[in-house]
Amino acid sequence: MDDDDYMRGKLTNNKIFGEANALLAGDALFTWAFELMLQNRGHLPQERVLLACLEMAKATGPAGMVGGQYLDMAMENKEISPEMLENIHALKTGKLIQASVSTGAILGGAQGNHLESLRDYGKNLGLLFQITDDLLDVRGDSEKTGKESKKDLQRGKATFPKIFGIAKAEDIAYLTKEKTKRNLSFLSQDCDFFTALADYIYTREA
Amino acid sequence: MDDDDYMRGKLTNNKIFGEANALLAGDALFTWAFELMLQNRGHLPQERVLLACLEMAKATGPAGMVGGQYLDMAMENKEISPEMLENIHALKTGKLIQASVSTGAILGGAQGNHLESLRDYGKNLGLLFQITDDLLDVRGDSEKTGKESKKDLQRGKATFPKIFGIAKAEDIAYLTKEKTKRNLSFLSQDCDFFTALADYIYTREA
């Protein structure tokens, strides 16, 4: 949709296979995801499988990823508030990352406050991913990121560095990383992987 | 994807809202369909809801509608066999029509041979729809169909009239209509609506 030639150092599908085939591949994966979720349910309780699929559908539909992509494009070259910026990011990339955590939690039987805390963890992890993505766009090494730098700025997209400045955006990234880890404090079990994931996203260079 | 200006007498979404928004509306509806199916399940048995959603996912994914659209575009301006033509149509439009019948059957508790007969009914209904669609493209009244005539021919698309000639394509439509109705013969209940639906598609002018 943004017609980029490269993503993570590789030519994009629309350049190699043409726009129509790239679109169809996306549509096919979108549906195939539901097929796989519904088919490979093993001995999991049916109620949990239904709720996990519903969680994923909500996260990717008009009130999630697709809605966020729409807002992101509609707001190009416009002045937007910090709240709108956060909302766009929460929908466009945050909801899918959030659902990747919460569907696992639902299948594992999490409920109530525990499920909500894990949803918050996923939401903050997604926000952290987006802030660091914005920062990499302005100061990233395009050899490492595999994308051309400053593409967002060229397109007139609102980003965290553009609205807050680089230093303040870095502060927000730090605070979001800390908040993300605190969302796990209710867990008595070992959750090193999940705290390390927040650290990894905070320090990533690509 | 075929960049038509009009569909059923109305300007297409890509003309009114732009290509990106038209694409996103399609993506949103694709996902929203699963959200609605998974959310509004009332007191239906969970197993049936899961199987119906799976049926719909299979019908619309790479082995269904999306795969058919890919084949349809890949085969433009190529010589194809009648079997390939039927396969393209079965996937591109047939599977979704078939699933509209079979998901209802699954939710209603149909199983085994009965479910298979209803799947066959849906498959033949879809094929009938496509043959009449092809015939309307060559001899239809564009005032009634709301589409420009002979678009398929201009695009170099294989169609039933192109491969078999108009008279033979009309014969195939008649035979398919009769076969469609025979798929219901196992039903002892009143199924007037479903036989009338086959007649309606066979005689439609738009």
PDB file of N, CA and C in Angstrom, chain A residues 90-179:
ATOM      1  N   ALA A  90      -1.715   2.094  18.159  1.00  0.00           N
ATOM      2  CA  ALA A  90      -2.334   1.017  18.943  1.00  0.00           C
ATOM      3  C   ALA A  90      -3.145   0.100  18.036  1.00  0.00           C
ATOM      4  N   LEU A  91      -3.814   0.687  17.035  1.00  0.00           N
ATOM      5  CA  LEU A  91      -4.636  -0.118  16.133  1.00  0.00           C
ATOM      6  C   LEU A  91      -3.790  -0.793  15.057  1.00  0.00           C
ATOM      7  N   LYS A  92      -2.948   0.000  14.401  1.00  0.00           N
ATOM      8  CA  LYS A  92      -2.260  -0.478  13.200  1.00  0.00           C
ATOM      9  C   LYS A  92      -1.271  -1.618  13.481  1.00  0.00           C
ATOM     10  N   THR A  93      -0.461  -1.453  14.517  1.00  0.00           N
ATOM     11  CA  THR A  93       0.492  -2.522  14.836  1.00  0.00           C
ATOM     12  C   THR A  93       0.252  -3.116  16.222  1.00  0.00           C
ATOM     13  N   GLY A  94      -0.291  -2.295  17.140  1.00  0.00           N
ATOM     14  CA  GLY A  94      -0.415  -2.739  18.521  1.00  0.00           C
ATOM     15  C   GLY A  94      -1.376  -3.901  18.713  1.00  0.00           C
ATOM     16  N   LYS A  95      -2.536  -3.823  18.052  1.00  0.00           N
ATOM     17  CA  LYS A  95      -3.584  -4.826  18.298  1.00  0.00           C
ATOM     18  C   LYS A  95      -3.145  -6.236  17.922  1.00  0.00           C
ATOM     19  N   LEU A  96      -2.389  -6.359  16.844  1.00  0.00           N
ATOM     20  CA  LEU A  96      -1.958  -7.696  16.425  1.00  0.00           C
ATOM     21  C   LEU A  96      -0.918  -8.273  17.392  1.00  0.00           C
ATOM     22  N   ILE A  97      -0.014  -7.397  17.853  1.00  0.00           N
ATOM     23  CA  ILE A  97       0.978  -7.842  18.835  1.00  0.00           C
ATOM     24  C   ILE A  97       0.273  -8.204  20.143  1.00  0.00           C
ATOM     25  N   GLN A  98      -0.696  -7.368  20.515  1.00  0.00           N
ATOM     26  CA  GLN A  98      -1.480  -7.632  21.721  1.00  0.00           C
ATOM     27  C   GLN A  98      -2.196  -8.986  21.610  1.00  0.00           C
ATOM     28  N   ALA A  99      -2.808  -9.231  20.450  1.00  0.00           N
ATOM     29  CA  ALA A  99      -3.557 -10.485  20.272  1.00  0.00           C
ATOM     30  C   ALA A  99      -2.637 -11.702  20.251  1.00  0.00           C
ATOM     31  N   SER A 100      -1.388 -11.490  19.806  1.00  0.00           N
ATOM     32  CA  SER A 100      -0.434 -12.606  19.809  1.00  0.00           C
ATOM     33  C   SER A 100      -0.165 -13.073  21.231  1.00  0.00           C
ATOM     34  N   VAL A 101      -0.251 -12.142  22.178  1.00  0.00           N
ATOM     35  CA  VAL A 101      -0.095 -12.493  23.586  1.00  0.00           C
ATOM     36  C   VAL A 101      -1.413 -13.018  24.154  1.00  0.00           C
ATOM     37  N   SER A 102      -2.509 -12.276  23.917  1.00  0.00           N
ATOM     38  CA  SER A 102      -3.765 -12.602  24.608  1.00  0.00           C
ATOM     39  C   SER A 102      -4.408 -13.886  24.093  1.00  0.00           C
ATOM     40  N   THR A 103      -4.220 -14.217  22.808  1.00  0.00           N
ATOM     41  CA  THR A 103      -4.798 -15.486  22.332  1.00  0.00           C
ATOM     42  C   THR A 103      -4.111 -16.665  23.029  1.00  0.00           C
ATOM     43  N   GLY A 104      -2.812 -16.554  23.218  1.00  0.00           N
ATOM     44  CA  GLY A 104      -2.108 -17.605  23.957  1.00  0.00           C
ATOM     45  C   GLY A 104      -2.611 -17.699  25.379  1.00  0.00           C
ATOM     46  N   ALA A 105      -2.842 -16.526  25.988  1.00  0.00           N
ATOM     47  CA  ALA A 105      -3.347 -16.499  27.362  1.00  0.00           C
ATOM     48  C   ALA A 105      -4.732 -17.142  27.441  1.00  0.00           C
ATOM     49  N   ILE A 106      -5.587 -16.821  26.466  1.00  0.00           N
ATOM     50  CA  ILE A 106      -6.953 -17.383  26.451  1.00  0.00           C
ATOM     51  C   ILE A 106      -6.901 -18.899  26.278  1.00  0.00           C
ATOM     52  N   LEU A 107      -6.084 -19.365  25.338  1.00  0.00           N
ATOM     53  CA  LEU A 107      -5.973 -20.816  25.122  1.00  0.00           C
ATOM     54  C   LEU A 107      -5.429 -21.510  26.359  1.00  0.00           C
ATOM     55  N   GLY A 108      -4.582 -20.790  27.123  1.00  0.00           N
ATOM     56  CA  GLY A 108      -4.026 -21.358  28.351  1.00  0.00           C
ATOM     57  C   GLY A 108      -4.961 -21.268  29.543  1.00  0.00           C
ATOM     58  N   GLY A 109      -6.115 -20.591  29.337  1.00  0.00           N
ATOM     59  CA  GLY A 109      -7.115 -20.557  30.407  1.00  0.00           C
ATOM     60  C   GLY A 109      -7.108 -19.300  31.254  1.00  0.00           C
ATOM     61  N   ALA A 110      -6.326 -18.269  30.858  1.00  0.00           N
ATOM     62  CA  ALA A 110      -6.301 -17.021  31.636  1.00  0.00           C
ATOM     63  C   ALA A 110      -7.669 -16.338  31.579  1.00  0.00           C
ATOM     64  N   GLN A 111      -8.045 -15.701  32.671  1.00  0.00           N
ATOM     65  CA  GLN A 111      -9.336 -15.005  32.743  1.00  0.00           C
ATOM     66  C   GLN A 111      -9.208 -13.738  33.580  1.00  0.00           C
ATOM     67  N   GLY A 112     -10.241 -12.907  33.530  1.00  0.00           N
ATOM     68  CA  GLY A 112     -10.359 -11.765  34.442  1.00  0.00           C
ATOM     69  C   GLY A 112      -9.152 -10.840  34.454  1.00  0.00           C
ATOM     70  N   ASN A 113      -8.701 -10.463  35.670  1.00  0.00           N
ATOM     71  CA  ASN A 113      -7.590  -9.511  35.807  1.00  0.00           C
ATOM     72  C   ASN A 113      -6.293 -10.014  35.189  1.00  0.00           C
ATOM     73  N   HIS A 114      -6.064 -11.323  35.275  1.00  0.00           N
ATOM     74  CA  HIS A 114      -4.838 -11.866  34.697  1.00  0.00           C
ATOM     75  C   HIS A 114      -4.830 -11.693  33.185  1.00  0.00           C
ATOM     76  N   LEU A 115      -5.950 -11.997  32.550  1.00  0.00           N
ATOM     77  CA  LEU A 115      -6.051 -11.819  31.101  1.00  0.00           C
ATOM     78  C   LEU A 115      -5.881 -10.345  30.741  1.00  0.00           C
ATOM     79  N   GLU A 116      -6.506  -9.452  31.545  1.00  0.00           N
ATOM     80  CA  GLU A 116      -6.387  -8.016  31.266  1.00  0.00           C
ATOM     81  C   GLU A 116      -4.935  -7.536  31.388  1.00  0.00           C
ATOM     82  N   SER A 117      -4.222  -8.027  32.392  1.00  0.00           N
ATOM     83  CA  SER A 117      -2.812  -7.644  32.570  1.00  0.00           C
ATOM     84  C   SER A 117      -1.979  -8.101  31.379  1.00  0.00           C
ATOM     85  N   LEU A 118      -2.261  -9.292  30.872  1.00  0.00           N
ATOM     86  CA  LEU A 118      -1.513  -9.798  29.719  1.00  0.00           C
ATOM     87  C   LEU A 118      -1.886  -9.025  28.451  1.00  0.00           C
ATOM     88  N   ARG A 119      -3.162  -8.599  28.365  1.00  0.00           N
ATOM     89  CA  ARG A 119      -3.559  -7.727  27.242  1.00  0.00           C
ATOM     90  C   ARG A 119      -2.793  -6.408  27.314  1.00  0.00           C
ATOM     91  N   ASP A 120      -2.673  -5.856  28.543  1.00  0.00           N
ATOM     92  CA  ASP A 120      -1.923  -4.595  28.713  1.00  0.00           C
ATOM     93  C   ASP A 120      -0.451  -4.788  28.341  1.00  0.00           C
ATOM     94  N   TYR A 121       0.105  -5.921  28.743  1.00  0.00           N
ATOM     95  CA  TYR A 121       1.493  -6.224  28.374  1.00  0.00           C
ATOM     96  C   TYR A 121       1.634  -6.193  26.852  1.00  0.00           C
ATOM     97  N   GLY A 122       0.733  -6.884  26.155  1.00  0.00           N
ATOM     98  CA  GLY A 122       0.801  -6.938  24.692  1.00  0.00           C
ATOM     99  C   GLY A 122       0.600  -5.570  24.065  1.00  0.00           C
ATOM    100  N   LYS A 123      -0.312  -4.789  24.630  1.00  0.00           N
ATOM    101  CA  LYS A 123      -0.582  -3.450  24.100  1.00  0.00           C
ATOM    102  C   LYS A 123       0.648  -2.556  24.236  1.00  0.00           C
ATOM    103  N   ASN A 124       1.268  -2.592  25.422  1.00  0.00           N
ATOM    104  CA  ASN A 124       2.458  -1.757  25.642  1.00  0.00           C
ATOM    105  C   ASN A 124       3.653  -2.244  24.825  1.00  0.00           C
ATOM    106  N   LEU A 125       3.748  -3.562  24.645  1.00  0.00           N
ATOM    107  CA  LEU A 125       4.814  -4.118  23.820  1.00  0.00           C
ATOM    108  C   LEU A 125       4.658  -3.609  22.377  1.00  0.00           C
ATOM    109  N   GLY A 126       3.419  -3.572  21.899  1.00  0.00           N
ATOM    110  CA  GLY A 126       3.146  -3.075  20.546  1.00  0.00           C
ATOM    111  C   GLY A 126       3.489  -1.602  20.406  1.00  0.00           C
ATOM    112  N   LEU A 127       3.126  -0.825  21.449  1.00  0.00           N
ATOM    113  CA  LEU A 127       3.441   0.607  21.430  1.00  0.00           C
ATOM    114  C   LEU A 127       4.948   0.816  21.424  1.00  0.00           C
ATOM    115  N   LEU A 128       5.640   0.043  22.247  1.00  0.00           N
ATOM    116  CA  LEU A 128       7.102   0.113  22.307  1.00  0.00           C
ATOM    117  C   LEU A 128       7.718  -0.202  20.940  1.00  0.00           C
ATOM    118  N   PHE A 129       7.177  -1.231  20.300  1.00  0.00           N
ATOM    119  CA  PHE A 129       7.660  -1.604  18.965  1.00  0.00           C
ATOM    120  C   PHE A 129       7.515  -0.432  18.000  1.00  0.00           C
ATOM    121  N   GLN A 130       6.381   0.271  18.082  1.00  0.00           N
ATOM    122  CA  GLN A 130       6.127   1.345  17.134  1.00  0.00           C
ATOM    123  C   GLN A 130       6.998   2.570  17.396  1.00  0.00           C
ATOM    124  N   ILE A 131       7.194   2.884  18.688  1.00  0.00           N
ATOM    125  CA  ILE A 131       8.045   4.038  19.002  1.00  0.00           C
ATOM    126  C   ILE A 131       9.475   3.781  18.514  1.00  0.00           C
ATOM    127  N   THR A 132       9.975   2.565  18.777  1.00  0.00           N
ATOM    128  CA  THR A 132      11.348   2.263  18.314  1.00  0.00           C
ATOM    129  C   THR A 132      11.386   2.210  16.792  1.00  0.00           C
ATOM    130  N   ASP A 133      10.290   1.794  16.169  1.00  0.00           N
ATOM    131  CA  ASP A 133      10.236   1.793  14.704  1.00  0.00           C
ATOM    132  C   ASP A 133      10.356   3.217  14.169  1.00  0.00           C
ATOM    133  N   ASP A 134       9.621   4.128  14.792  1.00  0.00           N
ATOM    134  CA  ASP A 134       9.681   5.540  14.396  1.00  0.00           C
ATOM    135  C   ASP A 134      11.093   6.094  14.594  1.00  0.00           C
ATOM    136  N   LEU A 135      11.721   5.732  15.722  1.00  0.00           N
ATOM    137  CA  LEU A 135      13.071   6.228  16.012  1.00  0.00           C
ATOM    138  C   LEU A 135      14.080   5.670  15.004  1.00  0.00           C
ATOM    139  N   LEU A 136      13.922   4.380  14.651  1.00  0.00           N
ATOM    140  CA  LEU A 136      14.832   3.781  13.668  1.00  0.00           C
ATOM    141  C   LEU A 136      14.685   4.443  12.303  1.00  0.00           C
ATOM    142  N   ASP A 137      13.465   4.909  12.014  1.00  0.00           N
ATOM    143  CA  ASP A 137      13.256   5.570  10.719  1.00  0.00           C
ATOM    144  C   ASP A 137      14.073   6.854  10.605  1.00  0.00           C
ATOM    145  N   VAL A 138      14.260   7.565  11.729  1.00  0.00           N
ATOM    146  CA  VAL A 138      15.030   8.812  11.651  1.00  0.00           C
ATOM    147  C   VAL A 138      16.517   8.640  11.918  1.00  0.00           C
ATOM    148  N   ARG A 139      16.879   7.664  12.776  1.00  0.00           N
ATOM    149  CA  ARG A 139      18.291   7.571  13.103  1.00  0.00           C
ATOM    150  C   ARG A 139      18.868   6.196  12.791  1.00  0.00           C
ATOM    151  N   GLY A 140      18.048   5.296  12.196  1.00  0.00           N
ATOM    152  CA  GLY A 140      18.482   3.922  11.965  1.00  0.00           C
ATOM    153  C   GLY A 140      19.478   3.817  10.826  1.00  0.00           C
ATOM    154  N   ASP A 141      20.235   2.724  10.857  1.00  0.00           N
ATOM    155  CA  ASP A 141      21.205   2.420   9.828  1.00  0.00           C
ATOM    156  C   ASP A 141      20.470   1.578   8.778  1.00  0.00           C
ATOM    157  N   SER A 142      20.275   2.119   7.563  1.00  0.00           N
ATOM    158  CA  SER A 142      19.447   1.411   6.597  1.00  0.00           C
ATOM    159  C   SER A 142      20.081   0.083   6.172  1.00  0.00           C
ATOM    160  N   GLU A 143      21.388  -0.072   6.398  1.00  0.00           N
ATOM    161  CA  GLU A 143      22.019  -1.379   6.149  1.00  0.00           C
ATOM    162  C   GLU A 143      21.486  -2.421   7.125  1.00  0.00           C
ATOM    163  N   LYS A 144      21.231  -1.969   8.365  1.00  0.00           N
ATOM    164  CA  LYS A 144      20.735  -2.904   9.377  1.00  0.00           C
ATOM    165  C   LYS A 144      19.213  -3.072   9.297  1.00  0.00           C
ATOM    166  N   THR A 145      18.487  -1.972   9.095  1.00  0.00           N
ATOM    167  CA  THR A 145      17.028  -2.073   9.097  1.00  0.00           C
ATOM    168  C   THR A 145      16.503  -2.662   7.799  1.00  0.00           C
ATOM    169  N   GLY A 146      17.288  -2.552   6.719  1.00  0.00           N
ATOM    170  CA  GLY A 146      16.830  -3.082   5.436  1.00  0.00           C
ATOM    171  C   GLY A 146      15.766  -2.224   4.773  1.00  0.00           C
ATOM    172  N   LYS A 147      15.508  -1.067   5.356  1.00  0.00           N
ATOM    173  CA  LYS A 147      14.543  -0.132   4.770  1.00  0.00           C
ATOM    174  C   LYS A 147      15.259   1.187   4.496  1.00  0.00           C
ATOM    175  N   GLU A 148      14.731   1.950   3.586  1.00  0.00           N
ATOM    176  CA  GLU A 148      15.279   3.287   3.390  1.00  0.00           C
ATOM    177  C   GLU A 148      14.925   4.148   4.598  1.00  0.00           C
ATOM    178  N   SER A 149      15.866   4.986   5.032  1.00  0.00           N
ATOM    179  CA  SER A 149      15.619   5.846   6.184  1.00  0.00           C
ATOM    180  C   SER A 149      14.727   7.034   5.800  1.00  0.00           C
ATOM    181  N   LYS A 150      14.099   7.594   6.834  1.00  0.00           N
ATOM    182  CA  LYS A 150      13.323   8.835   6.711  1.00  0.00           C
ATOM    183  C   LYS A 150      12.179   8.751   5.711  1.00  0.00           C
ATOM    184  N   LYS A 151      11.733   7.514   5.436  1.00  0.00           N
ATOM    185  CA  LYS A 151      10.586   7.325   4.547  1.00  0.00           C
ATOM    186  C   LYS A 151       9.325   7.942   5.141  1.00  0.00           C
ATOM    187  N   ASP A 152       9.151   7.771   6.480  1.00  0.00           N
ATOM    188  CA  ASP A 152       7.961   8.294   7.135  1.00  0.00           C
ATOM    189  C   ASP A 152       7.891   9.805   6.989  1.00  0.00           C
ATOM    190  N   LEU A 153       9.031  10.454   7.194  1.00  0.00           N
ATOM    191  CA  LEU A 153       9.056  11.915   7.092  1.00  0.00           C
ATOM    192  C   LEU A 153       8.706  12.361   5.680  1.00  0.00           C
ATOM    193  N   GLN A 154       9.310  11.687   4.687  1.00  0.00           N
ATOM    194  CA  GLN A 154       9.020  12.037   3.289  1.00  0.00           C
ATOM    195  C   GLN A 154       7.531  11.947   2.986  1.00  0.00           C
ATOM    196  N   ARG A 155       6.873  10.939   3.591  1.00  0.00           N
ATOM    197  CA  ARG A 155       5.445  10.727   3.316  1.00  0.00           C
ATOM    198  C   ARG A 155       4.543  11.653   4.125  1.00  0.00           C
ATOM    199  N   GLY A 156       5.137  12.478   4.969  1.00  0.00           N
ATOM    200  CA  GLY A 156       4.312  13.378   5.785  1.00  0.00           C
ATOM    201  C   GLY A 156       3.577  12.636   6.882  1.00  0.00           C
ATOM    202  N   LYS A 157       4.160  11.510   7.339  1.00  0.00           N
ATOM    203  CA  LYS A 157       3.499  10.740   8.393  1.00  0.00           C
ATOM    204  C   LYS A 157       3.847  11.306   9.756  1.00  0.00           C
ATOM    205  N   ALA A 158       2.844  11.316  10.636  1.00  0.00           N
ATOM    206  CA  ALA A 158       3.105  11.686  12.019  1.00  0.00           C
ATOM    207  C   ALA A 158       3.851  10.538  12.690  1.00  0.00           C
ATOM    208  N   THR A 159       4.898  10.870  13.439  1.00  0.00           N
ATOM    209  CA  THR A 159       5.653   9.845  14.176  1.00  0.00           C
ATOM    210  C   THR A 159       5.958  10.402  15.555  1.00  0.00           C
ATOM    211  N   PHE A 160       6.403   9.543  16.461  1.00  0.00           N
ATOM    212  CA  PHE A 160       6.756  10.006  17.802  1.00  0.00           C
ATOM    213  C   PHE A 160       7.885  11.049  17.769  1.00  0.00           C
ATOM    214  N   PRO A 161       8.982  10.813  17.027  1.00  0.00           N
ATOM    215  CA  PRO A 161      10.033  11.845  16.997  1.00  0.00           C
ATOM    216  C   PRO A 161       9.537  13.166  16.405  1.00  0.00           C
ATOM    217  N   LYS A 162       8.629  13.077  15.431  1.00  0.00           N
ATOM    218  CA  LYS A 162       8.158  14.307  14.793  1.00  0.00           C
ATOM    219  C   LYS A 162       7.294  15.131  15.753  1.00  0.00           C
ATOM    220  N   ILE A 163       6.460  14.457  16.523  1.00  0.00           N
ATOM    221  CA  ILE A 163       5.552  15.165  17.434  1.00  0.00           C
ATOM    222  C   ILE A 163       6.255  15.582  18.726  1.00  0.00           C
ATOM    223  N   PHE A 164       7.128  14.695  19.252  1.00  0.00           N
ATOM    224  CA  PHE A 164       7.740  14.974  20.560  1.00  0.00           C
ATOM    225  C   PHE A 164       9.201  15.388  20.484  1.00  0.00           C
ATOM    226  N   GLY A 165       9.833  15.226  19.343  1.00  0.00           N
ATOM    227  CA  GLY A 165      11.291  15.400  19.270  1.00  0.00           C
ATOM    228  C   GLY A 165      11.975  14.083  19.639  1.00  0.00           C
ATOM    229  N   ILE A 166      13.212  13.911  19.176  1.00  0.00           N
ATOM    230  CA  ILE A 166      13.889  12.623  19.372  1.00  0.00           C
ATOM    231  C   ILE A 166      14.134  12.315  20.850  1.00  0.00           C
ATOM    232  N   ALA A 167      14.623  13.302  21.613  1.00  0.00           N
ATOM    233  CA  ALA A 167      14.969  13.047  23.013  1.00  0.00           C
ATOM    234  C   ALA A 167      13.741  12.615  23.819  1.00  0.00           C
ATOM    235  N   LYS A 168      12.624  13.326  23.624  1.00  0.00           N
ATOM    236  CA  LYS A 168      11.406  12.999  24.366  1.00  0.00           C
ATOM    237  C   LYS A 168      10.847  11.648  23.907  1.00  0.00           C
ATOM    238  N   ALA A 169      10.951  11.362  22.609  1.00  0.00           N
ATOM    239  CA  ALA A 169      10.488  10.071  22.099  1.00  0.00           C
ATOM    240  C   ALA A 169      11.290   8.932  22.722  1.00  0.00           C
ATOM    241  N   GLU A 170      12.589   9.183  22.930  1.00  0.00           N
ATOM    242  CA  GLU A 170      13.429   8.161  23.581  1.00  0.00           C
ATOM    243  C   GLU A 170      13.004   7.955  25.030  1.00  0.00           C
ATOM    244  N   ASP A 171      12.651   9.054  25.718  1.00  0.00           N
ATOM    245  CA  ASP A 171      12.146   8.933  27.089  1.00  0.00           C
ATOM    246  C   ASP A 171      10.863   8.109  27.124  1.00  0.00           C
ATOM    247  N   ILE A 172       9.960   8.395  26.174  1.00  0.00           N
ATOM    248  CA  ILE A 172       8.681   7.660  26.143  1.00  0.00           C
ATOM    249  C   ILE A 172       8.935   6.169  25.907  1.00  0.00           C
ATOM    250  N   ALA A 173       9.911   5.872  25.028  1.00  0.00           N
ATOM    251  CA  ALA A 173      10.254   4.468  24.769  1.00  0.00           C
ATOM    252  C   ALA A 173      10.720   3.792  26.059  1.00  0.00           C
ATOM    253  N   TYR A 174      11.589   4.486  26.810  1.00  0.00           N
ATOM    254  CA  TYR A 174      12.096   3.919  28.064  1.00  0.00           C
ATOM    255  C   TYR A 174      10.958   3.658  29.051  1.00  0.00           C
ATOM    256  N   LEU A 175      10.094   4.654  29.242  1.00  0.00           N
ATOM    257  CA  LEU A 175       8.984   4.516  30.185  1.00  0.00           C
ATOM    258  C   LEU A 175       8.023   3.410  29.756  1.00  0.00           C
ATOM    259  N   THR A 176       7.792   3.306  28.443  1.00  0.00           N
ATOM    260  CA  THR A 176       6.889   2.270  27.939  1.00  0.00           C
ATOM    261  C   THR A 176       7.480   0.880  28.180  1.00  0.00           C
ATOM    262  N   LYS A 177       8.807   0.775  28.005  1.00  0.00           N
ATOM    263  CA  LYS A 177       9.484  -0.511  28.265  1.00  0.00           C
ATOM    264  C   LYS A 177       9.321  -0.921  29.731  1.00  0.00           C
ATOM    265  N   GLU A 178       9.487   0.042  30.637  1.00  0.00           N
ATOM    266  CA  GLU A 178       9.351  -0.259  32.068  1.00  0.00           C
ATOM    267  C   GLU A 178       7.916  -0.656  32.402  1.00  0.00           C
ATOM    268  N   LYS A 179       6.961   0.085  31.816  1.00  0.00           N
ATOM    269  CA  LYS A 179       5.547  -0.206  32.059  1.00  0.00           C
ATOM    270  C   LYS A 179       5.198  -1.601  31.548  1.00  0.00           C
TER     271      LYS A 179
END
